[in-house]
PDB file of C-alpha atoms in Angstrom:
ATOM      1  CA  SER A 296     -11.789  55.975 -37.915  1.00  0.00           C
ATOM      2  CA  ARG A 297     -15.357  54.597 -38.077  1.00  0.00           C
ATOM      3  CA  PRO A 298     -16.284  51.729 -35.781  1.00  0.00           C
ATOM      4  CA  GLU A 299     -16.785  48.443 -37.571  1.00  0.00           C
ATOM      5  CA  ARG A 300     -19.365  45.841 -36.632  1.00  0.00           C
ATOM      6  CA  VAL A 301     -18.008  42.633 -35.264  1.00  0.00           C
ATOM      7  CA  SER A 302     -20.432  39.680 -35.246  1.00  0.00           C
ATOM      8  CA  THR A 303     -20.346  37.115 -32.491  1.00  0.00           C
ATOM      9  CA  PRO A 304     -22.687  34.138 -32.144  1.00  0.00           C
ATOM     10  CA  SER A 305     -24.915  35.909 -29.619  1.00  0.00           C
ATOM     11  CA  ARG A 306     -24.615  39.608 -30.456  1.00  0.00           C
ATOM     12  CA  GLN A 307     -23.032  42.339 -32.503  1.00  0.00           C
ATOM     13  CA  ILE A 308     -20.508  44.676 -30.957  1.00  0.00           C
ATOM     14  CA  LEU A 309     -18.884  47.810 -32.264  1.00  0.00           C
ATOM     15  CA  SER A 310     -15.140  47.686 -32.497  1.00  0.00           C
ATOM     16  CA  SER A 311     -12.599  50.343 -33.365  1.00  0.00           C
ATOM     17  CA  PRO A 312      -8.946  50.923 -32.626  1.00  0.00           C
ATOM     18  CA  ARG A 313      -9.926  53.229 -29.760  1.00  0.00           C
ATOM     19  CA  SER A 314     -12.786  51.220 -28.226  1.00  0.00           C
ATOM     20  CA  ILE A 315     -12.817  48.130 -26.122  1.00  0.00           C
ATOM     21  CA  ALA A 316     -15.143  45.418 -27.464  1.00  0.00           C
ATOM     22  CA  THR A 317     -14.610  43.058 -24.483  1.00  0.00           C
ATOM     23  CA  MET A 318     -13.855  43.550 -20.837  1.00  0.00           C
ATOM     24  CA  ALA A 319     -10.897  41.184 -20.821  1.00  0.00           C
ATOM     25  CA  SER A 320      -8.791  39.143 -23.161  1.00  0.00           C
ATOM     26  CA  VAL A 321     -10.065  35.938 -21.583  1.00  0.00           C
ATOM     27  CA  PRO A 322     -13.785  35.084 -21.665  1.00  0.00           C
ATOM     28  CA  ALA A 323     -15.364  34.623 -18.214  1.00  0.00           C
ATOM     29  CA  SER A 324     -16.272  31.057 -19.200  1.00  0.00           C
ATOM     30  CA  ASP A 325     -12.543  30.267 -19.444  1.00  0.00           C
ATOM     31  CA  LEU A 326     -11.758  31.425 -15.913  1.00  0.00           C
ATOM     32  CA  SER A 327     -11.237  28.958 -13.054  1.00  0.00           C
ATOM     33  CA  LYS A 328     -13.808  28.878 -10.223  1.00  0.00           C
ATOM     34  CA  GLU A 329     -11.298  30.694  -7.988  1.00  0.00           C
ATOM     35  CA  GLN A 330     -10.780  33.443 -10.595  1.00  0.00           C
ATOM     36  CA  LYS A 331     -14.533  33.864 -11.034  1.00  0.00           C
ATOM     37  CA  ASP A 332     -15.038  34.101  -7.278  1.00  0.00           C
ATOM     38  CA  GLU A 333     -12.345  36.769  -7.014  1.00  0.00           C
ATOM     39  CA  LEU A 334     -13.822  38.684  -9.924  1.00  0.00           C
ATOM     40  CA  LEU A 335     -17.346  38.570  -8.468  1.00  0.00           C
ATOM     41  CA  CYS A 336     -16.069  39.873  -5.113  1.00  0.00           C
ATOM     42  CA  THR A 337     -14.128  42.614  -6.843  1.00  0.00           C
ATOM     43  CA  TYR A 338     -17.193  43.767  -8.768  1.00  0.00           C
ATOM     44  CA  ALA A 339     -19.343  43.604  -5.619  1.00  0.00           C
ATOM     45  CA  ALA A 340     -16.791  45.701  -3.687  1.00  0.00           C
ATOM     46  CA  LEU A 341     -16.597  48.286  -6.485  1.00  0.00           C
ATOM     47  CA  ILE A 342     -20.429  48.524  -6.628  1.00  0.00           C
ATOM     48  CA  LEU A 343     -20.670  49.013  -2.862  1.00  0.00           C
ATOM     49  CA  HIS A 344     -17.834  51.547  -2.876  1.00  0.00           C
ATOM     50  CA  ASP A 345     -19.390  53.477  -5.745  1.00  0.00           C
ATOM     51  CA  ASP A 346     -22.729  53.517  -3.884  1.00  0.00           C
ATOM     52  CA  GLY A 347     -21.069  54.768  -0.684  1.00  0.00           C
ATOM     53  CA  ALA A 348     -22.201  51.673   1.185  1.00  0.00           C
ATOM     54  CA  ASP A 349     -20.183  49.763   3.784  1.00  0.00           C
ATOM     55  CA  ILE A 350     -18.169  46.981   2.217  1.00  0.00           C
ATOM     56  CA  THR A 351     -18.957  43.967   4.353  1.00  0.00           C
ATOM     57  CA  PRO A 352     -19.007  40.223   3.636  1.00  0.00           C
ATOM     58  CA  GLU A 353     -22.802  40.262   4.102  1.00  0.00           C
ATOM     59  CA  ALA A 354     -23.293  43.145   1.621  1.00  0.00           C
ATOM     60  CA  MET A 355     -20.967  41.479  -0.908  1.00  0.00           C
ATOM     61  CA  ASN A 356     -22.788  38.164  -0.593  1.00  0.00           C
ATOM     62  CA  SER A 357     -26.124  39.903  -1.012  1.00  0.00           C
ATOM     63  CA  LEU A 358     -25.020  41.490  -4.282  1.00  0.00           C
ATOM     64  CA  ILE A 359     -23.420  38.287  -5.565  1.00  0.00           C
ATOM     65  CA  LYS A 360     -26.537  36.245  -4.777  1.00  0.00           C
ATOM     66  CA  ALA A 361     -28.746  38.911  -6.399  1.00  0.00           C
ATOM     67  CA  SER A 362     -26.708  38.448  -9.589  1.00  0.00           C
ATOM     68  CA  GLY A 363     -27.537  34.746  -9.577  1.00  0.00           C
ATOM     69  CA  CYS A 364     -23.991  33.736  -8.660  1.00  0.00           C
ATOM     70  CA  SER A 365     -22.241  32.344  -5.602  1.00  0.00           C
ATOM     71  CA  VAL A 366     -18.701  32.298  -4.262  1.00  0.00           C
ATOM     72  CA  GLU A 367     -16.791  30.222  -1.724  1.00  0.00           C
ATOM     73  CA  ALA A 368     -17.649  31.532   1.755  1.00  0.00           C
ATOM     74  CA  TYR A 369     -14.135  32.724   2.522  1.00  0.00           C
ATOM     75  CA  TRP A 370     -13.822  35.131  -0.475  1.00  0.00           C
ATOM     76  CA  PRO A 371     -15.962  38.056   0.801  1.00  0.00           C
ATOM     77  CA  THR A 372     -14.206  37.920   4.194  1.00  0.00           C
ATOM     78  CA  ILE A 373     -10.739  37.949   2.601  1.00  0.00           C
ATOM     79  CA  MET A 374     -11.679  40.792   0.311  1.00  0.00           C
ATOM     80  CA  THR A 375     -13.190  42.934   3.050  1.00  0.00           C
ATOM     81  CA  LYS A 376     -10.131  42.421   5.274  1.00  0.00           C
ATOM     82  CA  MET A 377      -7.873  43.502   2.449  1.00  0.00           C
ATOM     83  CA  ILE A 378     -10.036  46.556   1.738  1.00  0.00           C
ATOM     84  CA  LYS A 379     -10.044  47.454   5.440  1.00  0.00           C
ATOM     85  CA  ASN A 380      -6.258  47.164   5.668  1.00  0.00           C
ATOM     86  CA  LEU A 381      -5.297  48.920   2.434  1.00  0.00           C
ATOM     87  CA  GLY A 382      -8.309  51.113   1.672  1.00  0.00           C
ATOM     88  CA  MET A 383     -10.463  50.951  -1.433  1.00  0.00           C
ATOM     89  CA  GLU A 384      -8.954  54.073  -2.994  1.00  0.00           C
ATOM     90  CA  ALA A 385      -5.434  52.577  -2.709  1.00  0.00           C
ATOM     91  CA  LEU A 386      -6.611  49.316  -4.294  1.00  0.00           C
ATOM     92  CA  ILE A 387      -8.284  51.140  -7.182  1.00  0.00           C
ATOM     93  CA  LYS A 388      -5.096  53.089  -7.823  1.00  0.00           C
ATOM     94  CA  MET A 389      -3.031  49.878  -7.809  1.00  0.00           C
ATOM     95  CA  GLY A 390      -5.176  48.433 -10.588  1.00  0.00           C
ATOM     96  CA  SER A 391      -5.128  51.522 -12.761  1.00  0.00           C
ATOM     97  CA  GLY A 392      -1.390  51.845 -13.407  1.00  0.00           C
ATOM     98  CA  GLY A 393      -0.110  51.652 -16.965  1.00  0.00           C
ATOM     99  CA  GLY A 394       2.081  48.924 -18.269  1.00  0.00           C
ATOM    100  CA  GLY A 395       5.836  49.287 -18.424  1.00  0.00           C
ATOM    101  CA  GLY A 396       7.575  50.205 -21.648  1.00  0.00           C
ATOM    102  CA  GLY A 397       9.979  47.899 -23.199  1.00  0.00           C
TER     103      GLY A 397
END
């Protein structure tokens, strides 16, 4: 089917049954500070991983600051420890599983 235009106050987006018009069902503005911090660290880690760079708290903070954001100081350290213990590939696979049928 043809995509239809969906108007929002700030922009127009294309929407169709097979496309995703938003990244999540909850707008970022509705997330708690803790959820935003976790999301920022997740994006920073994915960017570093995709670039082949070392995923360190310093590198994560540098990307987060460059985006004009900030996170609580403990978040990058927690995320990098988790990545070191589990591996980035394993974490990506964990997040890409399908939902259960019911």
